[in-house]
Short mmCIF file of C-alpha atoms in Angstrom, two decimals:
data_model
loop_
_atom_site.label_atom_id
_atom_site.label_comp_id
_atom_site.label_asym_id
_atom_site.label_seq_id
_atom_site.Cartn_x
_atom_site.Cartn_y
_atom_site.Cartn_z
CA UNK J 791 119.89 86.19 75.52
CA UNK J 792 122.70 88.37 74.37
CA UNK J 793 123.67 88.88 70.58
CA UNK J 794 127.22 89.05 71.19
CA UNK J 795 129.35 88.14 74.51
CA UNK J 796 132.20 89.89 73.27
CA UNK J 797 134.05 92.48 75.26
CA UNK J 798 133.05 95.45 72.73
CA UNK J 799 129.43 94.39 72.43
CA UNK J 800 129.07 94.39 76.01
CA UNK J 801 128.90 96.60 79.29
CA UNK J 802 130.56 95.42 82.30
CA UNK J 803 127.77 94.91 83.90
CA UNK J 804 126.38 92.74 81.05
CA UNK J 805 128.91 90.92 81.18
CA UNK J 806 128.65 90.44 85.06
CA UNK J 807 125.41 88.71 84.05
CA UNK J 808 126.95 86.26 81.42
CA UNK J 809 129.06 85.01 83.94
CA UNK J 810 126.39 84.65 86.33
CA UNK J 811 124.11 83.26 83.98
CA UNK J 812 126.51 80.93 82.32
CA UNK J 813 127.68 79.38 85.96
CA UNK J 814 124.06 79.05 86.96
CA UNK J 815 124.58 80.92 89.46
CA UNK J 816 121.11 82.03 90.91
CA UNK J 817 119.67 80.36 94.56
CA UNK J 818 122.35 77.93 94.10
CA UNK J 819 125.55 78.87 93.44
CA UNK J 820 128.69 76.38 92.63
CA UNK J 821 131.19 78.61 94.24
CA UNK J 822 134.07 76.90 96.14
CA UNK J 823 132.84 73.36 95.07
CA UNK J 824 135.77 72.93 92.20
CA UNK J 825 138.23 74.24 94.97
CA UNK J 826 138.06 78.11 93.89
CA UNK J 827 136.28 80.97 93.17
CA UNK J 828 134.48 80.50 89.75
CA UNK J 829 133.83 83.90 89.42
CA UNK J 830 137.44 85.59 90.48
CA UNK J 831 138.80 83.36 87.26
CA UNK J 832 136.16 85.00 84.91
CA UNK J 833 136.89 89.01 86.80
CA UNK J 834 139.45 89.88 83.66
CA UNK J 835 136.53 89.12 81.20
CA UNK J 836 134.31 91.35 83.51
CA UNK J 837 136.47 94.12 83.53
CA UNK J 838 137.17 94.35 79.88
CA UNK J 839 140.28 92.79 79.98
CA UNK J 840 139.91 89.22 78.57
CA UNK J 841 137.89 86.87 76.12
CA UNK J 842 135.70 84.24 77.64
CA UNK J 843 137.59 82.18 75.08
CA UNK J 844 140.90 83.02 76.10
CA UNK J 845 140.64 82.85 79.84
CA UNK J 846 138.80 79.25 79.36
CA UNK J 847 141.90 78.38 77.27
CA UNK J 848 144.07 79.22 79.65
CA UNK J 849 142.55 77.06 82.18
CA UNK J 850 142.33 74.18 80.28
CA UNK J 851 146.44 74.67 79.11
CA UNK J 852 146.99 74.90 82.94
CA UNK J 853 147.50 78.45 82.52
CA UNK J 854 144.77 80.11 85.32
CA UNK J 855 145.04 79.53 88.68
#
């Protein structure tokens, strides 16, 4: 488990894995069964640019697409 999820706390590739983890993505994965890519609306948090927070508040204001 990770201390911090934040951007600065984390390498990209750790944060690759929160994504992944936090999806449950493993043998299973729940791509394409909402009607998107889960993981393409969580890429600006894996490259640094982003806040798990903020891009889940955008969805849920209608913001992401």
């Amino acid at each position: 488990m990770y201390k911090s999820i934040k951007i600065a706390h984390t390498t990209r590739e750790e944060r690759i894995e929160i994504v992944k983890n936090s999806l449950s993505f493993g043998e299973e994965s729940c791509e394409g069964s909402v009607g998107f890519d889960v993981m393409s609306m969580y890429q600006p948090y894996i490259d640094g640019e982003k806040e798990i927070s903020q891009i889940n508040m955008e969805f849920h204001s209608g913001m992401v697409k």
